[in-house]
Short mmCIF file of C-alpha atoms and ligand atoms in Angstrom, two decimals:
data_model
loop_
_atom_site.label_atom_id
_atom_site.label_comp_id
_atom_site.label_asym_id
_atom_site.label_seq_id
_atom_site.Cartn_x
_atom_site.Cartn_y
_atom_site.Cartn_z
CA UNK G 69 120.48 45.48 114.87
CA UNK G 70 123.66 47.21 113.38
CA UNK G 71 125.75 49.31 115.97
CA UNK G 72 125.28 52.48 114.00
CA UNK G 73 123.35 56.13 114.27
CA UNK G 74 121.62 56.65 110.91
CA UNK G 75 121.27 61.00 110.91
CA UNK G 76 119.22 62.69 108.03
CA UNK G 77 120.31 65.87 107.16
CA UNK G 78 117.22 67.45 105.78
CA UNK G 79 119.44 70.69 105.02
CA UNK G 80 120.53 68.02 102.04
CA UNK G 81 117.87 65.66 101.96
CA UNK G 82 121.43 63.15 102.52
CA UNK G 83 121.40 59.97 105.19
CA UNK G 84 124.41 59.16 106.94
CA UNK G 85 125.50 55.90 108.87
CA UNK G 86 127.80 56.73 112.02
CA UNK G 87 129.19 53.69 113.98
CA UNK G 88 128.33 53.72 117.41
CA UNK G 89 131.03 52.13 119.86
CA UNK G 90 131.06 51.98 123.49
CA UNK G 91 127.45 53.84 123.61
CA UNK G 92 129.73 56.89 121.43
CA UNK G 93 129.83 58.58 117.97
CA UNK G 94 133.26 59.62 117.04
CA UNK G 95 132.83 63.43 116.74
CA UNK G 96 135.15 63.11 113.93
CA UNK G 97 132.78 60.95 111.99
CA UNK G 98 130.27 64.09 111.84
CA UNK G 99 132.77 65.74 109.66
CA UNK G 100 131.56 64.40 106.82
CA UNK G 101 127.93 65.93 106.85
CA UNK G 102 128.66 68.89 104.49
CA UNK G 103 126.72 71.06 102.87
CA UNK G 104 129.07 71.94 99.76
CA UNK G 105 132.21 70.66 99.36
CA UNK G 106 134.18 73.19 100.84
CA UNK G 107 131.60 73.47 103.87
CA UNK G 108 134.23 72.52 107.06
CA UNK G 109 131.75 69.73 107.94
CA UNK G 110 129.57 69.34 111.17
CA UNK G 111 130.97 70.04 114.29
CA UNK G 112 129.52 68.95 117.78
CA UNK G 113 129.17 71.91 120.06
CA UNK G 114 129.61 71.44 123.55
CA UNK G 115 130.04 74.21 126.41
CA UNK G 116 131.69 72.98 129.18
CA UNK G 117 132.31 69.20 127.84
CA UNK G 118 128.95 68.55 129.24
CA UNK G 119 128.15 65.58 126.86
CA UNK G 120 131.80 64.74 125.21
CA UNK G 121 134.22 61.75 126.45
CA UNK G 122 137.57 62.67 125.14
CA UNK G 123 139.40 59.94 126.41
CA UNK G 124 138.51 56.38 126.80
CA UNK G 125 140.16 55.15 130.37
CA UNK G 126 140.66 52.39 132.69
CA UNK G 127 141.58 54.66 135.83
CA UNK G 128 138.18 56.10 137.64
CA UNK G 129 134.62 54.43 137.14
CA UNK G 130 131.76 56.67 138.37
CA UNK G 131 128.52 56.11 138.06
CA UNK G 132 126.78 59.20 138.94
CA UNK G 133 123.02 58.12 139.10
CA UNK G 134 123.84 54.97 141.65
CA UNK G 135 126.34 56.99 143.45
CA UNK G 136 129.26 54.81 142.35
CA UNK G 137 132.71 55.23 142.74
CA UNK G 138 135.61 52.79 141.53
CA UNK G 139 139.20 52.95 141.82
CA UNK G 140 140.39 50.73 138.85
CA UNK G 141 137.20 48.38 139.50
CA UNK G 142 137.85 48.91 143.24
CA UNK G 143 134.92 50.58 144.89
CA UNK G 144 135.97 53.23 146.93
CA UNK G 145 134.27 52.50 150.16
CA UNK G 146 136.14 48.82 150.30
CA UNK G 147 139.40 51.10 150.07
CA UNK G 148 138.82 53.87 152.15
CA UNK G 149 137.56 50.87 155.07
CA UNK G 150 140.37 48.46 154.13
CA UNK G 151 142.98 50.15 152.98
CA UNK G 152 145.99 51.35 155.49
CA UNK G 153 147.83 53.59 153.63
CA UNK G 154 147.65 56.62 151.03
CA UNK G 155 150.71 55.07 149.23
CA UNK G 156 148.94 51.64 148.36
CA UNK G 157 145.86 53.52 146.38
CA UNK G 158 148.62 55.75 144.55
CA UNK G 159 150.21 52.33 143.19
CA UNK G 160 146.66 51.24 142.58
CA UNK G 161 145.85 54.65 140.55
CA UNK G 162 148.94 54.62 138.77
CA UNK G 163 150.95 51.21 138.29
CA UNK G 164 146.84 49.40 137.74
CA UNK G 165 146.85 46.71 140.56
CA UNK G 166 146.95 46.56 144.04
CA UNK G 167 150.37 45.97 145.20
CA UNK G 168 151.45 42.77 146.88
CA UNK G 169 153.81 43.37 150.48
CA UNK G 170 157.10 43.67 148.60
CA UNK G 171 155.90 45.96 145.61
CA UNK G 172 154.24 47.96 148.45
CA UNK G 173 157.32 48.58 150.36
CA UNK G 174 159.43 49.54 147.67
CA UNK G 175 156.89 52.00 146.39
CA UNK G 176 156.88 53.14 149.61
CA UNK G 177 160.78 53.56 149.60
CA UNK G 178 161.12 55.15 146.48
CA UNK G 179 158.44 57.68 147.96
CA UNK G 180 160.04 58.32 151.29
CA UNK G 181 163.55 58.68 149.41
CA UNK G 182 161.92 61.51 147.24
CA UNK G 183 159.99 63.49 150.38
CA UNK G 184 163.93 65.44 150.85
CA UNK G 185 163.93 68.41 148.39
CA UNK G 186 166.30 70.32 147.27
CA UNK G 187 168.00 73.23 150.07
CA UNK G 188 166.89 76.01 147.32
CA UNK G 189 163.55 75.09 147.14
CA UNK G 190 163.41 75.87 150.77
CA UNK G 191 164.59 79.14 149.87
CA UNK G 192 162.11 79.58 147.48
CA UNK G 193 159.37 78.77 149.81
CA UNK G 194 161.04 81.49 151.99
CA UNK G 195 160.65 84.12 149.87
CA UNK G 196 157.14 83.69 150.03
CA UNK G 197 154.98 86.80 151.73
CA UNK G 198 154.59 85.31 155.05
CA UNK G 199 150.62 85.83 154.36
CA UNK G 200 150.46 84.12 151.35
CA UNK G 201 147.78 81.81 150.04
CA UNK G 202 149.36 78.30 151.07
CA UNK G 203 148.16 77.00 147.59
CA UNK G 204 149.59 79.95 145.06
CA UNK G 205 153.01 79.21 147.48
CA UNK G 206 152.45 75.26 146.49
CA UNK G 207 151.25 76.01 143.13
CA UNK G 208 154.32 77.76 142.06
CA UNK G 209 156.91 75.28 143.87
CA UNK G 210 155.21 72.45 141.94
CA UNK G 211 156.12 74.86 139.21
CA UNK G 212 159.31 75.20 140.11
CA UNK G 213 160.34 71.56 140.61
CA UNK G 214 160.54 71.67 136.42
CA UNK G 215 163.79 73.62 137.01
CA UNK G 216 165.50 71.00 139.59
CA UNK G 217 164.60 67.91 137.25
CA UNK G 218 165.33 69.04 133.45
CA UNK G 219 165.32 65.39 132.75
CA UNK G 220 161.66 65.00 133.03
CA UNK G 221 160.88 66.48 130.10
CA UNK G 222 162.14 63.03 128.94
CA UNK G 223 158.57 61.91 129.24
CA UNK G 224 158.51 58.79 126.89
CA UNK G 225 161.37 57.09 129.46
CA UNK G 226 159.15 54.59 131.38
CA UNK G 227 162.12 54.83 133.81
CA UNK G 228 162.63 58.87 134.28
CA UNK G 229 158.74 58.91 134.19
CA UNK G 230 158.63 56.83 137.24
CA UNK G 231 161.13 58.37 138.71
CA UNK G 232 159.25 61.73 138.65
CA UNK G 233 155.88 60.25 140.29
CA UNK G 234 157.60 59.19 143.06
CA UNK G 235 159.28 62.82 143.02
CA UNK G 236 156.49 64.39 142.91
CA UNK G 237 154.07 62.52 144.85
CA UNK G 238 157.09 62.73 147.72
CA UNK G 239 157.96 65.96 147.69
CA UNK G 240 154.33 67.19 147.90
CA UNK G 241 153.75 67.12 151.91
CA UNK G 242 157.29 68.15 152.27
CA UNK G 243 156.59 71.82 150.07
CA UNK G 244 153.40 71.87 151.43
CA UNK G 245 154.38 71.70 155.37
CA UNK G 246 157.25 73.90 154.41
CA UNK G 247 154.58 76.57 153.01
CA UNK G 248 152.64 76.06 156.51
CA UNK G 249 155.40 76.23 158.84
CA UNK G 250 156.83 79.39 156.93
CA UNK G 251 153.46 80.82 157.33
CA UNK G 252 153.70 80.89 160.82
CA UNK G 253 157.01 81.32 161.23
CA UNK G 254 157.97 78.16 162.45
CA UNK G 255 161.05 76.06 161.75
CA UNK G 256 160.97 73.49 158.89
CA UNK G 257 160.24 70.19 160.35
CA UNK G 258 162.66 67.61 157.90
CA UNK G 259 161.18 64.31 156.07
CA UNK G 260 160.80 61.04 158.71
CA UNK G 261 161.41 58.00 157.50
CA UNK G 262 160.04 55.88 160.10
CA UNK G 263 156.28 57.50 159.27
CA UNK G 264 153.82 56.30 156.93
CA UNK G 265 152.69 59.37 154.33
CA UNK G 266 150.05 60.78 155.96
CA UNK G 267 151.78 60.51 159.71
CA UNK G 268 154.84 61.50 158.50
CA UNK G 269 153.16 64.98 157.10
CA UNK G 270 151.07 65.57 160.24
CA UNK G 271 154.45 65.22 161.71
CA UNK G 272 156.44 67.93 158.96
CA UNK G 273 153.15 70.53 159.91
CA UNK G 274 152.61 70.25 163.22
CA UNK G 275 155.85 69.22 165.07
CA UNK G 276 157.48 72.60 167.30
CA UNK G 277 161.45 72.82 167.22
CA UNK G 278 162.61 69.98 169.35
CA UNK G 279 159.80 68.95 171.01
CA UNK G 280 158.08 65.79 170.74
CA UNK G 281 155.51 65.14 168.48
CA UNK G 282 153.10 62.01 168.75
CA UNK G 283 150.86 61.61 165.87
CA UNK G 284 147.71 61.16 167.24
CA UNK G 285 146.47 57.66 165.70
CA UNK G 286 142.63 58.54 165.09
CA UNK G 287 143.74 62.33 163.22
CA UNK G 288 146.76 59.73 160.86
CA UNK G 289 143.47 57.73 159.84
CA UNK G 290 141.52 60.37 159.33
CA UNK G 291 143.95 62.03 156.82
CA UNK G 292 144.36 58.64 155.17
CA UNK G 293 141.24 58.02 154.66
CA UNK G 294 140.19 61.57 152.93
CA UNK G 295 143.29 61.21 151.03
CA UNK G 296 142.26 57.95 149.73
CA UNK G 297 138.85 59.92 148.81
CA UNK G 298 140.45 62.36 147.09
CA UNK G 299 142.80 60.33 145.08
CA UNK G 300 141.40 60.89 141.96
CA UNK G 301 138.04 61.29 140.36
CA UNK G 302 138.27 60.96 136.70
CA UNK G 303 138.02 63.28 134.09
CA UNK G 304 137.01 66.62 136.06
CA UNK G 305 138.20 69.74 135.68
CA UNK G 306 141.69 69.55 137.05
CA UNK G 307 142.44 66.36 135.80
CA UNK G 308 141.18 67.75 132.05
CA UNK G 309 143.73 70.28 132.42
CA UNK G 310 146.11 67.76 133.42
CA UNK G 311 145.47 65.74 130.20
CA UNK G 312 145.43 68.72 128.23
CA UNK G 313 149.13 70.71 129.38
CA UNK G 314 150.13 66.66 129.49
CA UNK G 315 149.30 66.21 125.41
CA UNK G 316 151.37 69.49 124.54
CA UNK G 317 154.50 66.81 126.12
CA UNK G 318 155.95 69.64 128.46
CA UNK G 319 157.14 68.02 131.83
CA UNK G 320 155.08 66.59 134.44
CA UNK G 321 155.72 69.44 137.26
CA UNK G 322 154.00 71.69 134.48
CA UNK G 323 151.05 69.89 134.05
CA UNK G 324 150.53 69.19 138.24
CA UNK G 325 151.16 73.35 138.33
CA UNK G 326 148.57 73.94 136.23
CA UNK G 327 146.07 70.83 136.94
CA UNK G 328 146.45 72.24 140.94
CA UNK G 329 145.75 75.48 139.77
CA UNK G 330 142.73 74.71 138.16
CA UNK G 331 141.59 72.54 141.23
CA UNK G 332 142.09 75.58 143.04
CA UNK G 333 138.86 77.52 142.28
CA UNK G 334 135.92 77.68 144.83
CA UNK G 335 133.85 75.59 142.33
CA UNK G 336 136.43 72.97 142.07
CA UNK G 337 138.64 72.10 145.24
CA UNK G 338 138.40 75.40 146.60
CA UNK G 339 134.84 74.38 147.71
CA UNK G 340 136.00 72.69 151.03
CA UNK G 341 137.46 76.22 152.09
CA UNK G 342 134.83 78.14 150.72
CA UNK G 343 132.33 75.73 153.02
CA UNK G 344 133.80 76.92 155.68
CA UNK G 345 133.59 80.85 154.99
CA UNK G 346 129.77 79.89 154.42
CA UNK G 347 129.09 78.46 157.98
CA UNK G 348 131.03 81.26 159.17
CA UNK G 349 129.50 83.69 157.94
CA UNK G 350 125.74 81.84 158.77
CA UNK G 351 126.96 82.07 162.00
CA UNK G 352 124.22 80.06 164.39
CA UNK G 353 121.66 77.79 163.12
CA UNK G 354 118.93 79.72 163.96
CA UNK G 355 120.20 81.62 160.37
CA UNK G 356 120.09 78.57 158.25
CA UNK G 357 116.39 79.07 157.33
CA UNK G 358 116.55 82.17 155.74
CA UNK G 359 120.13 81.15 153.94
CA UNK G 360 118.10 78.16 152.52
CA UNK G 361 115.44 81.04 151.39
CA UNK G 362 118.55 83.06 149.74
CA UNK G 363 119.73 80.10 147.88
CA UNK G 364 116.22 79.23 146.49
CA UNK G 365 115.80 82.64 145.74
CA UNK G 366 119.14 82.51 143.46
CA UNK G 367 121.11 84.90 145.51
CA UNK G 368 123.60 82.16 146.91
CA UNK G 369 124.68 79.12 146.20
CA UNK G 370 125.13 76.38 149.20
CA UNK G 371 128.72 75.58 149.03
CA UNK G 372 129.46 71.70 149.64
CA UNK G 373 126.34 70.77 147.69
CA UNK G 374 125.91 69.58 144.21
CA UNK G 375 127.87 67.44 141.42
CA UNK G 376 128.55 67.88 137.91
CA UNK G 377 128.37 64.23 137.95
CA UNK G 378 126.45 62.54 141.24
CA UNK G 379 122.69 62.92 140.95
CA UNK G 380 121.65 60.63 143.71
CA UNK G 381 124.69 60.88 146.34
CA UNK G 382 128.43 61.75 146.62
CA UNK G 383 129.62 58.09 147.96
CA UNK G 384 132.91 60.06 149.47
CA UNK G 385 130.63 62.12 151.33
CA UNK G 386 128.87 59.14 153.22
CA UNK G 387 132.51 57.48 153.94
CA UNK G 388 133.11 61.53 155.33
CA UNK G 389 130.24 61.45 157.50
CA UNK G 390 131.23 58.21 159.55
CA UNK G 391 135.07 60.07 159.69
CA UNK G 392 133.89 62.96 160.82
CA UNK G 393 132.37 61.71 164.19
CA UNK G 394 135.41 59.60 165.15
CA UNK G 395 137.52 62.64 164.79
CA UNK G 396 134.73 64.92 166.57
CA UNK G 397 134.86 62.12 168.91
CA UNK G 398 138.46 63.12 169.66
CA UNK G 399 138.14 66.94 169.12
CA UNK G 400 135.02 67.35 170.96
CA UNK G 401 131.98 69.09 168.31
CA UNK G 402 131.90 72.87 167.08
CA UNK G 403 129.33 75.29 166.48
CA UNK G 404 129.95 74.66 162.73
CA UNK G 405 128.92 71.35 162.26
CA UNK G 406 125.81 71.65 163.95
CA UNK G 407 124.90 74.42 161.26
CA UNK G 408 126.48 72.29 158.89
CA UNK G 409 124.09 69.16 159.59
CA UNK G 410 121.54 71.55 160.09
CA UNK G 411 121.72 72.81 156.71
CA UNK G 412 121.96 69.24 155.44
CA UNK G 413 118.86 68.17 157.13
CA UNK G 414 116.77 70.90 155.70
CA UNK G 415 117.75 71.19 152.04
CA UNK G 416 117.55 67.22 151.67
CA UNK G 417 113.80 67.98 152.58
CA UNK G 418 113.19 71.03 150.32
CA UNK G 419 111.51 70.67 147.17
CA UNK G 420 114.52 72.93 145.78
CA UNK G 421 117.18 70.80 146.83
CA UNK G 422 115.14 67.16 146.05
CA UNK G 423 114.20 68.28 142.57
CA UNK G 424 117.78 69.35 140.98
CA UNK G 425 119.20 66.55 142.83
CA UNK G 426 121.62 68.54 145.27
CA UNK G 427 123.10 65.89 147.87
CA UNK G 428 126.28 67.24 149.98
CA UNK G 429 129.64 66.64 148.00
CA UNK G 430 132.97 65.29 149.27
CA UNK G 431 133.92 68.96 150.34
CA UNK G 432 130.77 69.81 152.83
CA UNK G 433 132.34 67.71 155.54
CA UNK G 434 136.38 67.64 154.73
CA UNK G 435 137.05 70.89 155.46
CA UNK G 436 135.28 70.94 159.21
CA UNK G 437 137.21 67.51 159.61
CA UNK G 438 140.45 69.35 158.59
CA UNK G 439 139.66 72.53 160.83
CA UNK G 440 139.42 70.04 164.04
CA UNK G 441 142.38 68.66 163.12
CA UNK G 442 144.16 72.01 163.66
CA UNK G 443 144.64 72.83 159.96
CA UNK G 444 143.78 76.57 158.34
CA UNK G 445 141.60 77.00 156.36
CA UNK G 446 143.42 78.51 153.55
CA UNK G 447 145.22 75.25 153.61
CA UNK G 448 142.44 72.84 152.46
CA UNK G 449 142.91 73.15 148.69
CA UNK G 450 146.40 71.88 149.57
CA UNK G 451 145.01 69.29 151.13
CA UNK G 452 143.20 68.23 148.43
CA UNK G 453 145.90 68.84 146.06
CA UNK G 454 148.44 66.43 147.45
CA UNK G 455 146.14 63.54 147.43
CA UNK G 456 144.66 64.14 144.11
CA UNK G 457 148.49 64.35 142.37
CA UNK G 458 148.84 60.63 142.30
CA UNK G 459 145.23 60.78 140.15
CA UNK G 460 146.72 62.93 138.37
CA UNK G 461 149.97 61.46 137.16
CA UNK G 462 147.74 58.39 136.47
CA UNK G 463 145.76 60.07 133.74
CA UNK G 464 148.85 61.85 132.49
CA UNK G 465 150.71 58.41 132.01
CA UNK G 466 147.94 57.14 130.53
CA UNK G 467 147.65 60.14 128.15
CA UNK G 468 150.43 60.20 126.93
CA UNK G 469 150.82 56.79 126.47
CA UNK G 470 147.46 56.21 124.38
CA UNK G 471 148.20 55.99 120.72
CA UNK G 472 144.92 57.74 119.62
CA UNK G 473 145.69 60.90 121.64
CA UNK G 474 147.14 63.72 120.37
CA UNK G 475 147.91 67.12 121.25
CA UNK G 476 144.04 68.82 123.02
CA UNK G 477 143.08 71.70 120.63
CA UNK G 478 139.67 71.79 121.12
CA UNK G 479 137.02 73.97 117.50
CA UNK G 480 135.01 76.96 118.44
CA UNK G 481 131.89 78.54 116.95
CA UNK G 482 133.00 81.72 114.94
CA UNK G 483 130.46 84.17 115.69
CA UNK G 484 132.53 87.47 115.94
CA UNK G 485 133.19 89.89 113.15
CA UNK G 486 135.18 89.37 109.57
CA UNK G 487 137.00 91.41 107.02
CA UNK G 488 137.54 94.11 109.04
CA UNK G 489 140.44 97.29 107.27
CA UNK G 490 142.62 97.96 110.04
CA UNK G 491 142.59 102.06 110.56
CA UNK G 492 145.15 104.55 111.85
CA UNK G 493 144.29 105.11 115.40
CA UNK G 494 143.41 109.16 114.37
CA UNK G 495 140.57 107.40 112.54
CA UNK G 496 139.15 104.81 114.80
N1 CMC F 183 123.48 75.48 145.68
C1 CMC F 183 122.30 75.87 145.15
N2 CMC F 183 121.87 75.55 143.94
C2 CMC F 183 122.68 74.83 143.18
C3 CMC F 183 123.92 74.38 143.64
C4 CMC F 183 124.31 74.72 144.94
N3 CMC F 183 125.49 74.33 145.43
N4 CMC F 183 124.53 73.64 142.69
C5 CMC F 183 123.69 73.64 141.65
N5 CMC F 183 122.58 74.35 141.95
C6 CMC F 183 121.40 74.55 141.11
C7 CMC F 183 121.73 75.47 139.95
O1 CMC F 183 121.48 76.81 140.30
C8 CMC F 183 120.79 74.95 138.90
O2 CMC F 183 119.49 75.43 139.19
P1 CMC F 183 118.49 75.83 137.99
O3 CMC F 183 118.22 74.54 137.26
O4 CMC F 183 117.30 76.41 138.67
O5 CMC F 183 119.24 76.84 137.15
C9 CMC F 183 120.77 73.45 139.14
O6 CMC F 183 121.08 73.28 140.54
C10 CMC F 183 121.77 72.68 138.31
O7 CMC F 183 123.06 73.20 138.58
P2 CMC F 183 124.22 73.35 137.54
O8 CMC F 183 124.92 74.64 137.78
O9 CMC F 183 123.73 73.04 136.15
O10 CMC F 183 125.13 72.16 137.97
P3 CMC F 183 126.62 71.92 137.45
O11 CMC F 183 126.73 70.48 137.19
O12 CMC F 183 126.99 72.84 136.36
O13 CMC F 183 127.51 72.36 138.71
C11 CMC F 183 128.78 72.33 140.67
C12 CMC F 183 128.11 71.48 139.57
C13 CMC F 183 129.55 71.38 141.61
C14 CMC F 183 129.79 73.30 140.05
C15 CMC F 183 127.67 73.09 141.43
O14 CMC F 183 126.76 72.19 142.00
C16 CMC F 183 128.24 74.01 142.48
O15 CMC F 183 128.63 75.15 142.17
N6 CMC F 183 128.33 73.55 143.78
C17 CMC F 183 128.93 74.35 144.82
C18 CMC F 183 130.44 74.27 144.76
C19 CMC F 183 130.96 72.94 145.24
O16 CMC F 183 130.56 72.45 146.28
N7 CMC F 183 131.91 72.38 144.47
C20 CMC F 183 132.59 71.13 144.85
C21 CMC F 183 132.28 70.01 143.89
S1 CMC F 183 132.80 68.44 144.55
C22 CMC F 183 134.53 68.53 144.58
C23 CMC F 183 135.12 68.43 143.23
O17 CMC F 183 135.14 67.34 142.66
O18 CMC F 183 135.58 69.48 142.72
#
């Protein structure tokens, strides 16, 4: 049987033979069904990228019917178990193998080295409303990194590429801890060496003036583990942005800016903090019945549940589950998470919930493991953020680096008005 798509245009009574490779039409290939022969040519049209690849990639693998999720063939529940550190899945993510001990610790290295920033951008972060939304404070720092580094706009250099992911995957927990501590009005708690990633930025939020600061083992697991999860998870809506500012070949502190702005939206990563509000505001679990009965209704939607992509289960939210009671284990349970398994227990039963295939996402339990952990809750897009940068810079490497890409500029539909005469305004 030939690999092609054979599409009749009855408009024409004309037959057409598209090639069909890797289960895809090139979109492109449409272009040739015309009516006339100055008719444009067929166009897919496609709201929200529902049913377009516009990359091919050998980064994230998810299957979203089995509930699979692979880290460059890696599936993630062997990585969050095995792995120890944050800083091996980024070299998985972005260099394409695991890395052997000495690879490791000179990833590592170049990391720690780049976790110092510059004295201005504490000044930056200073100048900063002390109520400001952690994540429009790291947002625009990650901005502003573009104006320490002009070099990085040098972004076919394999070298000054490299030397930007490690800048930028180093100085993240430093500007975010910075944007905590200023919050509160602490002091700024410097870069240790001596700490893996995820101790060493426990230890940058949470350490007092002088004081000593032990990072509790079980919490430094915890945060490894959920920033493992959150590494990356192909092409969603953050890292599409990060693909798309990426092809226009501005810098890669641009693209972040704008790919952790676009995570930060309640339907994106803003869902972990917007969980939270929810079981707030349900307040005991004698409510959750009648919140089920407002989100069946269509007045609400449950925050935490539902995929774009996972129709049978989030696997990051079963690896969450098992982390959330060793760390309630530690912090002792809250009235939150029994509404929160509450609400799980009923919607997986309801006829709503079973037939549009609405499991709990990676966000339903992250953000009451972050909360015990002592962390705001205007923080947890950061926390997701950080994490998800090494993703990030994998897809924008790759990006930029694939021959058949080329700057994103995406057709519309024309449907508004034409040939309009401009008039003087006394006439409109
Ligand atoms: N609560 C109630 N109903 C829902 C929900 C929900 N959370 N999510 C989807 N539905 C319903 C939706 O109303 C629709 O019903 P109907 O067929 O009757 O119109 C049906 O399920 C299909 O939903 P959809 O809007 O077509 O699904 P989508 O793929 O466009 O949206 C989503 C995916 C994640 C944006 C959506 O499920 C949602 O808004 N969830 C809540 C926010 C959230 O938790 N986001 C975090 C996602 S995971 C982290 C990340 O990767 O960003």
């Amino acid at each position: 049987m030939p690999d092609t798509l054979s599409i009749l245009d009855n408009r024409t009574g004309k037959k057409y033979e598209i090639p069909i490779e890797n289960d895809t039409i090139r979109a492109a290939d449409l272009r040739q069904i015309k009516v006339s022969d100055d008719d444009f040519g067929m166009l897919s049209y496609d709201p929200a990228l529902m049913n377009t690849a516009s990359v091919k990639s050998h980064i994230t693998y998810i299957d979203g019917d089995k509930g699979i999720l692979e880290y460059r063939g890696y599936p993630i529940e062997q990585l969050a178990e095995n792995s120890s550190s944050y800083s091996e899945i980024a070299y998985l993510l972005i260099v394409g193998q695991l890395p052997n001990q000495l690879q490791l610790e000179a990833w590592r290295a170049d990391i720690q080295r780049h976790t110092f920033i510059h004295e201005n951008i504490k000044k930056l972060t200073e100048g900063f409303r002390y109520d400001a939304h952690p994540m429009g404070t790291f947002i625009s720092t990650i901005a502003a990194l573009t104006t320490f580094y002009p070099e990085a706009k040098d972004i076919f250099n394999a070298e000054t590429r490299m030397k930007q992911i490690h800048r930028l995957i180093g100085k993240a927990t430093t500007i975010a801890a910075f944007t905590y501590c200023h919050s509160l009005g602490r002091p700024f708690v410097y870069p240790a060496g001596d700490l893996s990633y995820t101790g060493n930025f426990l230890n940058m939020m949470f350490k007092v003036g002088e004081s000593r600061y032990d990072v509790d083992p079980v919490f430094e697991r915890a945060l490894t583990v959920l920033f493992i999860l959150h590494a990356d998870h192909e092409q969603n809506c953050s890292t599409n942005v990060m693909r798309s500012i990426g092809s226009s070949h501005v810098d890669p502190y641009s693209a972040v800016a704008g790919a952790a702005a676009a995570l930060w939206g309640p339907l994106h990563g803003g869902a972990n903090e917007a969980v939270i509000h929810m079981l707030e505001e349900i307040g005991s679990v004698t409510n959750v019945p009648s919140i089920i009965n407002d989100v069946k209704a269509g007045k609400r939607k449950l925050m935490g549940f539902g995929h774009r992509v996972y129709k049978n289960y989030d696997p990051r939210a079963k690896v969450i589950k098992k982390l959330a009671d060793q760390v309630f284990a530690v912090t002792g349970r809250n009235r939150k998470l029994d509404i929160a398994l509450e609400l799980e227990r009923i919607a997986l039963e309801d006829e709503y919930f079973i037939k549009r295939k609405l499991y709990p996402n990676v966000d339903f339990y992250s953000g009451l493991i972050y909360e015990a952990m002592g962390f705001r809750m205007n923080f947890f897009p950061v926390l997701f953020a950080i994490p998800r940068i090494a993703g990030w810079l994998a897809h924008w490497q790759e990006h930029i680096l694939d021959q058949e890409q080329k700057i994103t500029r995406p057709r519309q539909v024309y449907l508004g008005l034409r040939g309009q005469t401009w008039q003087p305004i006394g006439k409109r």
